[in-house]
Coordinates of C-alpha atoms and ligand atoms in Angstrom, one line a residue:
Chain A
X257 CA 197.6 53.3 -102.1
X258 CA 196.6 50.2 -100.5
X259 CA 193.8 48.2 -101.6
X260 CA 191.8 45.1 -100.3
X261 CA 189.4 44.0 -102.6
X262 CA 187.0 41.0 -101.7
X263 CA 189.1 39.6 -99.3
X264 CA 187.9 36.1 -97.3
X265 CA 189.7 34.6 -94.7
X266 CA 188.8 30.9 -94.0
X267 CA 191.4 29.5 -91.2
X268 CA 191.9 25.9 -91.8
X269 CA 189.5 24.8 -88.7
X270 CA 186.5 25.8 -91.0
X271 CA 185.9 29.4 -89.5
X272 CA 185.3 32.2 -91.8
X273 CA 186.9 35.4 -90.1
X274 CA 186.6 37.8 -93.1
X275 CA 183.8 38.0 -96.0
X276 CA 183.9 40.1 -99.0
X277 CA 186.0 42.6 -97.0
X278 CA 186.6 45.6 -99.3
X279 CA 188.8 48.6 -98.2
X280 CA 191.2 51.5 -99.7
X281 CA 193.1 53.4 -97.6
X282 CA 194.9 56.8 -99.0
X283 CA 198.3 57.6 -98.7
X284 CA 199.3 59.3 -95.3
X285 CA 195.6 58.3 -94.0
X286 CA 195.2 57.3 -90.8
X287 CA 192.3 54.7 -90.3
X288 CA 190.5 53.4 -87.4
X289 CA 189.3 50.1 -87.2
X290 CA 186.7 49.2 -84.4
X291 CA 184.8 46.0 -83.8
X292 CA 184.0 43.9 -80.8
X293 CA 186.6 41.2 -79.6
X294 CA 186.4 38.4 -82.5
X295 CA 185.1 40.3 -85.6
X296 CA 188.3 39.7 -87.4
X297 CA 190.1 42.9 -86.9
X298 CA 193.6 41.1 -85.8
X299 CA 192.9 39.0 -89.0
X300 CA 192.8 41.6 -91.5
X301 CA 195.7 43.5 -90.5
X302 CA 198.0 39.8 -90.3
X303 CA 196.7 39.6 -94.2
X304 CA 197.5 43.2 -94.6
X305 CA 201.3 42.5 -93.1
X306 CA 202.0 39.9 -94.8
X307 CA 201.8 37.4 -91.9
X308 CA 199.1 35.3 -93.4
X309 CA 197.6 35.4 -96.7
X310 CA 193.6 36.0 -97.7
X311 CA 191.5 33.1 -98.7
X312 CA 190.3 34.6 -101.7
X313 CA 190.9 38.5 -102.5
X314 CA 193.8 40.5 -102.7
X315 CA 195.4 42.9 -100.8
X316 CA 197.8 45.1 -103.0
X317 CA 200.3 47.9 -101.8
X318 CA 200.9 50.4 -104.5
X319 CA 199.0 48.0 -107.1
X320 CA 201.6 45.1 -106.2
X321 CA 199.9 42.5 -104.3
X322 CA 201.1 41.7 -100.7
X323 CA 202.2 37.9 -100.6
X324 CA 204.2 38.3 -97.4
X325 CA 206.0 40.4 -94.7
X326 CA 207.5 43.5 -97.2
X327 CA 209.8 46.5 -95.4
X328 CA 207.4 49.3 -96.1
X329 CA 205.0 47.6 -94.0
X330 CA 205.6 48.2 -90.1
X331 CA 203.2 46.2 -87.6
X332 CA 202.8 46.9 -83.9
X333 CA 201.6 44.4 -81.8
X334 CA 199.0 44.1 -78.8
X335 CA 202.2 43.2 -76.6
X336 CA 205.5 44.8 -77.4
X337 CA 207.2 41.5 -78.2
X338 CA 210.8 43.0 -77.0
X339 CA 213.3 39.9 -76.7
X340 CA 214.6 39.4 -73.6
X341 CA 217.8 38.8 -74.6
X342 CA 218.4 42.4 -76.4
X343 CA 218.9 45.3 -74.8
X344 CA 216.7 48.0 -76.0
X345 CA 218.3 49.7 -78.4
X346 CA 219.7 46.3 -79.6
X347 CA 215.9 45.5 -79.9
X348 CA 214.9 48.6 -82.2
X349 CA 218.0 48.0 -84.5
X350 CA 216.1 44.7 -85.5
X351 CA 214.6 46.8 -88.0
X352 CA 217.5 48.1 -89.6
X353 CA 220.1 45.1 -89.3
X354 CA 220.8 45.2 -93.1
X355 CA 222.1 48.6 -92.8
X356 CA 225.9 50.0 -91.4
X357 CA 226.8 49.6 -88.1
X358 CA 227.1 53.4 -87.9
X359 CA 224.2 54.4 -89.4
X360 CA 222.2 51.8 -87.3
X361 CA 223.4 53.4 -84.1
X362 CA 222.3 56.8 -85.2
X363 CA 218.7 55.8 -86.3
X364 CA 218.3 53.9 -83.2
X365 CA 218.8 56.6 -80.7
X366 CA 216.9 59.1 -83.2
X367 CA 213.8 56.6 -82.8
X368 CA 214.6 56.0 -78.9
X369 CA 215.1 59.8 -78.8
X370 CA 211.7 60.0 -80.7
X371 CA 210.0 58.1 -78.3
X372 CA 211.3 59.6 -75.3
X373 CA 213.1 56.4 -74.2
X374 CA 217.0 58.4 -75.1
X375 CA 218.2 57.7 -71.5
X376 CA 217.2 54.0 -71.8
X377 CA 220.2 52.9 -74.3
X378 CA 221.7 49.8 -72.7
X379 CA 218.8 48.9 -70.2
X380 CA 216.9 45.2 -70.4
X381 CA 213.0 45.1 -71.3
X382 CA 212.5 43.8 -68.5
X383 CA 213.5 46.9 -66.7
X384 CA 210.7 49.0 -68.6
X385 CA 207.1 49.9 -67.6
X386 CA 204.4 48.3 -70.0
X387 CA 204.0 51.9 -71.2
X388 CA 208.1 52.2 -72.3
X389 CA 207.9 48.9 -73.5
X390 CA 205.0 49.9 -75.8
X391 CA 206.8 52.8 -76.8
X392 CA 210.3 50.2 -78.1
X393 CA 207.9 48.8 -79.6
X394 CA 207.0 51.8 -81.5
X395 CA 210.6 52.8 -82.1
X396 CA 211.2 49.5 -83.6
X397 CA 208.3 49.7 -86.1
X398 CA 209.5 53.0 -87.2
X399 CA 212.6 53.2 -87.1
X400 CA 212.8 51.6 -91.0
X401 CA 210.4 54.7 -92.3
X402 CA 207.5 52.3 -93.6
X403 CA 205.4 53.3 -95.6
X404 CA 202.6 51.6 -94.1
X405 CA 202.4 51.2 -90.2
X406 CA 199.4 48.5 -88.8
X407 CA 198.7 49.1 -85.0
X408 CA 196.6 46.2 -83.5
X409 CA 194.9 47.0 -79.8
X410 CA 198.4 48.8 -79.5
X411 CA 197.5 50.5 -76.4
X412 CA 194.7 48.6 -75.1
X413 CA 196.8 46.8 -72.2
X414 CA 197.9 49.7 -70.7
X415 CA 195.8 52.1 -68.1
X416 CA 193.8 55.2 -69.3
X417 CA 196.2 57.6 -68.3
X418 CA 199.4 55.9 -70.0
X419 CA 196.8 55.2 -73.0
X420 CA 196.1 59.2 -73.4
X421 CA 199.8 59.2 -73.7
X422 CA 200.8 57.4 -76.4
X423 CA 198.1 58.6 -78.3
X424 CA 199.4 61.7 -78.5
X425 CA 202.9 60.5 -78.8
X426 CA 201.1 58.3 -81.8
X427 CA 200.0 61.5 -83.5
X428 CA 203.5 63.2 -82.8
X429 CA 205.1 60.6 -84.2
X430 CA 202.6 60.4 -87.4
X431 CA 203.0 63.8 -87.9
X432 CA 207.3 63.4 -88.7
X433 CA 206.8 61.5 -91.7
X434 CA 203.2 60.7 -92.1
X435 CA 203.1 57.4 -92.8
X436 CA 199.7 55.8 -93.7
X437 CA 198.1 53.9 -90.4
X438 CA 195.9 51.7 -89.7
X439 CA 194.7 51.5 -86.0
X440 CA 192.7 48.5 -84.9
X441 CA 191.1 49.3 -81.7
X442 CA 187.6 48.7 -79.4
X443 CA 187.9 52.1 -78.0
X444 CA 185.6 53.7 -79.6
X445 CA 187.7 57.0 -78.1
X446 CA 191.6 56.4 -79.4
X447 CA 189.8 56.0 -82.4
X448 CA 187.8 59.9 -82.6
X449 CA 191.3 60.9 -81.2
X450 CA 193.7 59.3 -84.1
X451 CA 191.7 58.7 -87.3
X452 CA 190.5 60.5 -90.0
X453 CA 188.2 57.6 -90.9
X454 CA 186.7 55.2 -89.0
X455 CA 185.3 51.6 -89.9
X456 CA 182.9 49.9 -87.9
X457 CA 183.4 45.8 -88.1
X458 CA 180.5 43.1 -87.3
X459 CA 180.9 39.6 -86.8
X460 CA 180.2 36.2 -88.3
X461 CA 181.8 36.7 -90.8
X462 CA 183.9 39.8 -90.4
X463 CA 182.4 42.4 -92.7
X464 CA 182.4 46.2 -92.5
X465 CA 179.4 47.9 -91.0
X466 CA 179.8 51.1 -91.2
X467 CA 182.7 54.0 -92.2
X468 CA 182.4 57.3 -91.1
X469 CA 184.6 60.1 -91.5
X470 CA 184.3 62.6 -88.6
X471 CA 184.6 66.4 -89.6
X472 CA 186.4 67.1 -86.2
X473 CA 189.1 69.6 -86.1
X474 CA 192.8 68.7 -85.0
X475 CA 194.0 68.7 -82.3
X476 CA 190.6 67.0 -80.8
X477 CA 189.4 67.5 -77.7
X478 CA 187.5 64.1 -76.0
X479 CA 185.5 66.5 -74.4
X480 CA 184.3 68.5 -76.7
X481 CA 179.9 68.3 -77.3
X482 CA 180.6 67.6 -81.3
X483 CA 183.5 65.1 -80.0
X484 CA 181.0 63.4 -78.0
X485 CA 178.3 62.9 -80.5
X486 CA 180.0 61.4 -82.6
X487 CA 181.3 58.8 -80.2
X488 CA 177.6 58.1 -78.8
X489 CA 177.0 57.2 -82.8
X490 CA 179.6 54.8 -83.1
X491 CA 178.8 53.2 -79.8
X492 CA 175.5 52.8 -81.1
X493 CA 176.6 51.9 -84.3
X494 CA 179.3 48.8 -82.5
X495 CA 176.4 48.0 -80.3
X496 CA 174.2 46.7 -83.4
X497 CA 177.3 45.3 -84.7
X498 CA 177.7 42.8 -82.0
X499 CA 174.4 42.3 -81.3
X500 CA 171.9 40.5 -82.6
X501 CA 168.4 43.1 -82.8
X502 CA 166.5 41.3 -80.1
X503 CA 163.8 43.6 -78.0
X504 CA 164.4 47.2 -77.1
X505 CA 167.4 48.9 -76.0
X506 CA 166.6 52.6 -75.1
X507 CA 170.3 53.5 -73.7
X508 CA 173.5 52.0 -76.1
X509 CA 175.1 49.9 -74.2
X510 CA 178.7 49.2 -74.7
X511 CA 179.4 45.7 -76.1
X512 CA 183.0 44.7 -75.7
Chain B
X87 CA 208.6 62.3 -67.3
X88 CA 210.9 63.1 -65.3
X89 CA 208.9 61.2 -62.2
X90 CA 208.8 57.9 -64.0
X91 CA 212.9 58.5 -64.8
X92 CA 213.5 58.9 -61.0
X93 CA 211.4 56.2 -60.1
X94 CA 213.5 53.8 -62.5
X95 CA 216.6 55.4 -60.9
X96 CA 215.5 54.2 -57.4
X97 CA 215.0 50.6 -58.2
X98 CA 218.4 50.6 -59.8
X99 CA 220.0 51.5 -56.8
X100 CA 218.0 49.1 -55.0
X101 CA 218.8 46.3 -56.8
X102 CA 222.6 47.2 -56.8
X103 CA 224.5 44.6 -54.8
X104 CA 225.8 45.4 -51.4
X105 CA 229.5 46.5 -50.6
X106 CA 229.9 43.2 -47.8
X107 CA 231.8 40.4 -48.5
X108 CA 229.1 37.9 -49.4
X109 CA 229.8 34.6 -47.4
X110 CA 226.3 33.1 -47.6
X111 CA 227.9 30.2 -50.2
X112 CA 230.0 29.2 -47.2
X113 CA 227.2 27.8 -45.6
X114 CA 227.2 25.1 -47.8
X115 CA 229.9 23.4 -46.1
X116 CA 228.3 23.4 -42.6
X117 CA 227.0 20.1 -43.2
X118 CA 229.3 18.1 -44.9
X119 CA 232.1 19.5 -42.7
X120 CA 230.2 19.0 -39.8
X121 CA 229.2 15.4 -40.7
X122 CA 233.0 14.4 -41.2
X123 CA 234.1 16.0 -37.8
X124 CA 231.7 14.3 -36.1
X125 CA 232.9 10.6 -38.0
X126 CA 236.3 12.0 -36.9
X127 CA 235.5 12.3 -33.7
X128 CA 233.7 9.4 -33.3
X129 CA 236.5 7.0 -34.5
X130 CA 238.7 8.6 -32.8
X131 CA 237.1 8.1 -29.0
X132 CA 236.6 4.6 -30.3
X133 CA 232.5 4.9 -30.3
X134 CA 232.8 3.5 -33.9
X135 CA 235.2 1.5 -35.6
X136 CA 236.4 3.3 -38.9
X137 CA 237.8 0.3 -40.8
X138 CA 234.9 0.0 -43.1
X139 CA 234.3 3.4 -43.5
X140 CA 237.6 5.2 -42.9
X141 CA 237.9 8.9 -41.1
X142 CA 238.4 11.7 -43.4
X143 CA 241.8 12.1 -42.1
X144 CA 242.6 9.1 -43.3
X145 CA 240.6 9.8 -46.7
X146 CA 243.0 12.6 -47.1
X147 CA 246.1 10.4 -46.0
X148 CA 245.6 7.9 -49.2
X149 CA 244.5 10.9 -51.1
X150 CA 247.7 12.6 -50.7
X151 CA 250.0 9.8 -51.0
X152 CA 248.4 9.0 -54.5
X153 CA 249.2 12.5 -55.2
X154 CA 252.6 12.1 -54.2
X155 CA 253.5 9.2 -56.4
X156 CA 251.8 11.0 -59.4
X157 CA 249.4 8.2 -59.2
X158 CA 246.1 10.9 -58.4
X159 CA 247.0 12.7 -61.2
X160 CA 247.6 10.0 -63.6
X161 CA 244.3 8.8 -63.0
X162 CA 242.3 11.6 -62.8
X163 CA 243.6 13.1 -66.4
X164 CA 243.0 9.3 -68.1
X165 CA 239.0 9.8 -66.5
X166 CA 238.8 14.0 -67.7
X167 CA 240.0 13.2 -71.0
X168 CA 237.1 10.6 -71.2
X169 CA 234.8 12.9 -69.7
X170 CA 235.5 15.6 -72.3
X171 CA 236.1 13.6 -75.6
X172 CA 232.4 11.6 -74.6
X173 CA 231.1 15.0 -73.1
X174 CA 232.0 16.9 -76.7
X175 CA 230.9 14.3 -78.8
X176 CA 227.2 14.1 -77.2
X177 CA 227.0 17.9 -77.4
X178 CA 228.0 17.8 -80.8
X179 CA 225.6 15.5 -81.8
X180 CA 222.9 16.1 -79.3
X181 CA 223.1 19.7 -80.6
X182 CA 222.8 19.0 -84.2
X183 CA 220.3 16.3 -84.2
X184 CA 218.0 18.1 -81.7
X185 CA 218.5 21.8 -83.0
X186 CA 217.5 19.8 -86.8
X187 CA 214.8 18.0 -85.1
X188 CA 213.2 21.4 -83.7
X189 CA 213.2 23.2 -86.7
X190 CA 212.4 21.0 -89.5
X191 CA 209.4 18.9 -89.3
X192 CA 210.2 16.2 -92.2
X193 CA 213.3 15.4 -89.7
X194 CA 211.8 15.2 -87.0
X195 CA 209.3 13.1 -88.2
X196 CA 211.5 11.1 -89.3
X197 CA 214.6 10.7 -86.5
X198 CA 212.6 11.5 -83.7
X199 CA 210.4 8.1 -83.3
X200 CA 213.8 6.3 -83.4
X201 CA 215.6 7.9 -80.9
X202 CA 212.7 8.4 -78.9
X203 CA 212.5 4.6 -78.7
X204 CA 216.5 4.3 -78.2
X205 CA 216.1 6.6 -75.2
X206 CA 214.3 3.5 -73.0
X207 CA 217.1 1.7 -73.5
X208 CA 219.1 2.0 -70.6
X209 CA 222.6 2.5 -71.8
X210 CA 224.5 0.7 -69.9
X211 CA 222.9 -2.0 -71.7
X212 CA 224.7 -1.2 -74.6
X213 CA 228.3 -1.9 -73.1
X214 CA 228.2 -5.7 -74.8
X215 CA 227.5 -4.8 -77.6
X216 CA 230.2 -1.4 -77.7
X217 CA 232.8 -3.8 -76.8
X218 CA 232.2 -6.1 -79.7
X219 CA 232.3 -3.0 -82.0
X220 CA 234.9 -1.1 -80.9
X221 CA 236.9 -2.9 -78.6
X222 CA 237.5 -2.1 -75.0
X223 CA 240.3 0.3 -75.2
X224 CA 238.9 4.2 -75.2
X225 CA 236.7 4.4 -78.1
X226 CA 233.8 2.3 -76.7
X227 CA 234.5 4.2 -73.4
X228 CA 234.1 7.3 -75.4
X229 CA 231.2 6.2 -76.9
X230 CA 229.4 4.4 -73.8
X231 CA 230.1 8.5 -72.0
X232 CA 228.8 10.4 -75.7
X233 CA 225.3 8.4 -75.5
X234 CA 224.7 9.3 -72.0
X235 CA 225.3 12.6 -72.4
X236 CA 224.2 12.8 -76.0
X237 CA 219.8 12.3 -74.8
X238 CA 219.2 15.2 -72.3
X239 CA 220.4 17.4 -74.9
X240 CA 218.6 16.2 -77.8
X241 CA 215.4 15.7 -76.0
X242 CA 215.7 19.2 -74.2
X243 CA 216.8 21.3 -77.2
X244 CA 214.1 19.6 -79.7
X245 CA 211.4 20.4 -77.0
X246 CA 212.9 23.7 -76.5
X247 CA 213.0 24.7 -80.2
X248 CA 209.2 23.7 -80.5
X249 CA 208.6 25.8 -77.4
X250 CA 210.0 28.6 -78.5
X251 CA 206.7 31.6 -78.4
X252 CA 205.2 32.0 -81.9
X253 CA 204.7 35.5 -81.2
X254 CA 208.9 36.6 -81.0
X255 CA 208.9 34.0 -84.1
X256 CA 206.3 36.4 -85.7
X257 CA 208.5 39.6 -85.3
X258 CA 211.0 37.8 -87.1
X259 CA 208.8 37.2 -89.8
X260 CA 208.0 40.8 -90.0
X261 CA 211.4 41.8 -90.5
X262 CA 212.1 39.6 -93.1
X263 CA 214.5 37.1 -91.6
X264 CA 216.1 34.5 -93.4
X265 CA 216.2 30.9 -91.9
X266 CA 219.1 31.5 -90.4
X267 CA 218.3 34.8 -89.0
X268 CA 215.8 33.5 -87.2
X269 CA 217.7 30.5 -86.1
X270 CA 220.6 32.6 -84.7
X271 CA 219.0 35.7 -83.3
X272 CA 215.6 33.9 -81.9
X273 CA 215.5 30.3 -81.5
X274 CA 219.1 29.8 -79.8
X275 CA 219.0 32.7 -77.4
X276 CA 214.9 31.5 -77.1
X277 CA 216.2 28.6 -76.2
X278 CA 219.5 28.9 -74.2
X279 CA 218.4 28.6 -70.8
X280 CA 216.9 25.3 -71.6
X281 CA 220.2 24.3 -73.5
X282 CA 222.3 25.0 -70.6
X283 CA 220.3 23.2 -68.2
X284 CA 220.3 20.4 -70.5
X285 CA 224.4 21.0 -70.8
X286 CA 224.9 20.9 -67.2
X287 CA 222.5 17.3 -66.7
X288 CA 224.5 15.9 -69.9
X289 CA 227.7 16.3 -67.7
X290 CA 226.3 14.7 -64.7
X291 CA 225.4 11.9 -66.6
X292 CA 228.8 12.1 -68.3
X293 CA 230.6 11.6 -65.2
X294 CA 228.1 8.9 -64.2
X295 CA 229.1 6.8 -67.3
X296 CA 232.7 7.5 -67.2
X297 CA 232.7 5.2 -64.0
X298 CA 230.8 2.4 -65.3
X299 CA 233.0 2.9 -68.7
X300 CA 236.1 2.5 -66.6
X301 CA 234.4 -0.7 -64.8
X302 CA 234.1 -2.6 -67.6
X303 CA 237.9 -2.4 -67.8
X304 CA 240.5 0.6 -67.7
X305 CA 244.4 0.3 -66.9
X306 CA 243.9 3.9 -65.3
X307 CA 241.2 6.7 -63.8
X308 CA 239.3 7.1 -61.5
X309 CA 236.9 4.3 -62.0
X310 CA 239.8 2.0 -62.2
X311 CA 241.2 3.3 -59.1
X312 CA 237.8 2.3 -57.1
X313 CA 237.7 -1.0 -58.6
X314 CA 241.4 -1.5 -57.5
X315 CA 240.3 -0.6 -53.9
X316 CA 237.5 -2.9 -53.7
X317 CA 239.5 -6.1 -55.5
X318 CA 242.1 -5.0 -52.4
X319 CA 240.1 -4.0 -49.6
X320 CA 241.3 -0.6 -49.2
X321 CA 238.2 1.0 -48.5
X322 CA 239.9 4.4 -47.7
X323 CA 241.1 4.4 -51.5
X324 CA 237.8 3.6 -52.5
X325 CA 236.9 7.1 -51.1
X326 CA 239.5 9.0 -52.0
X327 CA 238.4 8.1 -55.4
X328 CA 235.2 9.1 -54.9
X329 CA 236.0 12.0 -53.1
X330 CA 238.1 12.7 -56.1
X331 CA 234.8 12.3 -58.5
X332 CA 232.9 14.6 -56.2
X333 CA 235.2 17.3 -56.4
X334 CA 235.8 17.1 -60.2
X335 CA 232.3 16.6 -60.9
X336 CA 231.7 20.1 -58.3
X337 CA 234.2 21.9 -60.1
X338 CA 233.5 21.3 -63.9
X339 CA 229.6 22.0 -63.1
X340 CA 230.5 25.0 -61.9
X341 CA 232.7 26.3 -64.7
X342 CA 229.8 25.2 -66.9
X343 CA 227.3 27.1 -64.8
X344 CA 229.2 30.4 -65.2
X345 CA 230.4 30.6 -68.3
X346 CA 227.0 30.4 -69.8
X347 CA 225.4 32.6 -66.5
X348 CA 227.4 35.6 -69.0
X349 CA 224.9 34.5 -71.3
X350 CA 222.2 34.3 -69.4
X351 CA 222.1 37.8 -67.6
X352 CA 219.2 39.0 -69.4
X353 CA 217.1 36.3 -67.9
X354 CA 213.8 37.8 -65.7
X355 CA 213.2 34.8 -63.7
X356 CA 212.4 34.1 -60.2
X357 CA 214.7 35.0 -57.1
X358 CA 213.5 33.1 -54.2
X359 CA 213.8 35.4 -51.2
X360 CA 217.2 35.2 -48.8
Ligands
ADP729 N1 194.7 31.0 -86.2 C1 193.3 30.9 -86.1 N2 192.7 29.7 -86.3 C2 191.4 29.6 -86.3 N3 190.6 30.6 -86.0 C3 191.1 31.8 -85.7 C4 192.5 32.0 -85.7 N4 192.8 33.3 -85.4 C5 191.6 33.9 -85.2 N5 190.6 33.0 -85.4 C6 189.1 33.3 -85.3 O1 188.8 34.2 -86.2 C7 187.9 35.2 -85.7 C8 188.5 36.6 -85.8 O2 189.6 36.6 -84.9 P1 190.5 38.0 -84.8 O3 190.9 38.4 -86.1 O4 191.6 37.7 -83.8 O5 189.4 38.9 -84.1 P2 189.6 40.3 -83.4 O6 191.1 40.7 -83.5 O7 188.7 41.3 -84.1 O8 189.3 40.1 -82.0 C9 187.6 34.7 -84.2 O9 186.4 34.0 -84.2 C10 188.8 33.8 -83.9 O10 188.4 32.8 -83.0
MG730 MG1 192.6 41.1 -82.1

């Protein structure tokens, strides 16, 4: 459904932040992307949006290739980028300004409602905990139905417990329409919880490492022995991605 | 949940203003009022001799008795009609050439250097040449006010527009919004606080110019009137016309100020403590 075939990204200072990156993700998927900080995960999923475009490659949506932002293509940021000046729910209905006023106001408290921000119609962003305003954020990505939705670091700002939260909610929320995701992330964790495939990054140049696809039941349990395995693998597996291979290392350490 | 919805509801409540009659903006007269008692007083018990600086009393006197004769007002509508015809203008063109400026880089490239060099001119300097151009009735008064007011709000809104955070700029992008989308829903509420600051400077300066406007020769305002008072030694109408600036000056900021505060409630910015 979406393909990225042999994708660079050069950025005009001379870097090269992707390399021969090839990638197909399946409709209603959901994909985890982890990497250390700098291995080009933000940059693949602004090619992916639309917000920049690859060097050399393609990325196509349904065979058509993405030349810039398109509506079935939601994208969540690190930080929920709420204007200050909008309220809200006047926030979330960005993503449907095209349609009745009506039919606006309905969608909108459906996605608050969705989000468990209902009560919060009328209120300021700056009234709302980083967690809430996470969640707006959220609402306003989905609240058009895209196809597509790109989460980068979404919930990496926030503490553990808030974290556990919204992945859940994520997964809730998935689970109403199934969009196809793709979740950027270093937690090695978020990413056993949410995906069904996971692709391992390494730097200089961006490249993939490794992709695994963990045969872990749903709904999954971070504590369970299987569970925890397969997220001493990956550690492993990022470790050797951000590292050079100098001497021995007996215990993986974590490298973000 | 339900703990973080009460936990919101409490800091509402907090944050609600209280029932009392707030007086605090009274103590901004403590000092002025204070000051003229005390000049008052002074001339009065003859420890200072108020015929270079006249007692408030007799401030208010001359005041009044201008008012009586229709004279106060006379002047005072000739200087707000200058104010807001130069006042307009700048905006106008302040706005325009600073909101182009910000946005589009070929114009800005190409009128910025210009007025950027215009700007260290001071303007006052240009009173010469207005009056050669266009004469020394009202339209070189007009124009002398418009320049004055026109540079804060170029300068401000041009360097506002540029400030603007790439990242809100980007979730415009994503949803797809025309240039003029993203003008009108992100750059000018981005940028309104800035604006209005620049709004409220461009008036000062306004009513800055308007008196050297009405020096250079005016039949009436308020500018006139001080002149008058000097070529007849009256210093007492002297300050009745500037009392008569202060007070205009006081009140049109203020109507500026809250008008756009509507605009501006949104704003999370610092409250110093009472
Ligand atoms: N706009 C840019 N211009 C130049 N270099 C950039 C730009 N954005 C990112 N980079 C560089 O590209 C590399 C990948 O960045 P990024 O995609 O943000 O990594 P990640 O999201 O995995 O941390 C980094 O080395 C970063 O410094
Ligand atoms: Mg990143």
């Amino acid at each position: 459904m979406l393909g990225i075939s042999n994708v660079d990204k050069r950025y005009p200072n001379g870097l090269l932040a992707l390399s021969g990156l090839n990638l197909d993700v399946a409709e209603g998927e959901i994909l985890a992307i982890v990497g250390g900080s700098g291995c080009g995960k933000s940059t693949l999923l602004r090619l992916i949006s639309g917000l920049d475009t690859p060097t050399a490659g393609t990325v196509a949506l349904d065979g058509t290739p993405v030349t810039g932002p398109r509506p079935e293509i939601g994208l969540v940021f690190q930080e929920p980028r709420l204007m200050p000046w909008l309220t809200i729910d006047q926030n979330v209905a960005f993503g449907i300004r095209h349609l009745p006023q009506a039919e606006q106001k309905a969608r909108v408290s459906e996605s608050l409602a969705r989000v468990g921000l209902a009560s919060h119609v009328g209120h300021w962003p700056r009234e709302l905990s980083g967690g809430q305003a996470q969640r707006v954020a959220l609402a306003r990505a989905l609240v058009g139905r895209p196809k597509v939705l790109l989460l980068d670091e979404p919930f990496s700002a926030l503490d553990a417990l808030t974290r556990g939260d919204l992945q859940d909610h994520l997964l809730d929320l998935w689970a109403y329409d199934r969009p196809t995701m793709i979740l950027v992330t270093h937690d090695i964790e978020e990413a056993l919880v949410l995906a069904d495939r996971i692709v391992v990054m390494q730097p200089n140049p961006g490249r993939v490492r490794v992709e695994v696809t963990p045969p872990l039941a749903r709904p999954r349990d971070r504590l369970d022995a299987e569970f925890l395995q397969w997220k001493y693998k990956l550690l492993g597996d990022l470790d050797h991605a951000s590292r050079p291979p100098t001497g021995d290392e007996s215990f993986p350490a974590v490298a973000i | 949940m339900s703990s973080v919805n009460s936990c919101a509801a409490s800091t509402l409540e907090a944050a609600l203003p209280s029932r009392r009659p707030n007086l605090k903006w009274l103590l901004g007269f403590i000092l002025p009022v204070g000051l003229a008692l005390a000049w008052e007083v002074a001339v009065a018990l003859k420890w200072a001799d108020g015929r270079l600086l006249p007692t408030p009393s007799r401030v208010f006197t001359t005041l009044a008795g201008l008012a009586r004769t229709g004279e106060l007002a006379a002047h005072v509508l000739a200087t707000l009609q200058r104010v807001a015809l130069g006042f307009g203008f700048g905006v106008a063109a302040g706005t325009v050439l600073g909101a182009v400026s910000g946005y589009w880089t070929l114009a800005r490239r190409l009128i910025d250097p210009m007025l950027q060099a215009l700007r260290n001119i001071p303007s006052i300097a240009w009173v010469p040449m207005f009056i050669l151009w266009f004469g020394i009735f009202e339209t070189s008064k007009v124009i002398l006010i418009a320049v004055g007011v026109f540079f804060p709000i170029y300068l401000s809104l041009s360097g506002a527009i540029l400030g603007v955070d790439r990242k809100l700029v980007e979730v415009g992008r994503i949803f797809r919004f025309s240039h003029r989308e993203m003008i009108t829903r992100i750059l000018l509420p981005a940028t309104l606080p800035a604006y209005v600051i620049s709004l409220r400077s461009g008036l000062g300066l306004g009513w800055m110019f308007v008196v050297a406007a009405e020096f250079m020769g005016a039949e009436e305002g308020l500018g006139f009137l001080l002149v008058d008072g000097q070529q007849t030694g009256r210093p007492a109408v002297i300050l009745a016309s500037i009392t008569a600036f202060a007070i205009l000056g006081k009140i049109t900021d203020w109507l500026l100020a809250s008008v756009s505060a509507r605009f501006l409630t949104w704003q999370d910015s610092f409250k110093p403590a009472e």
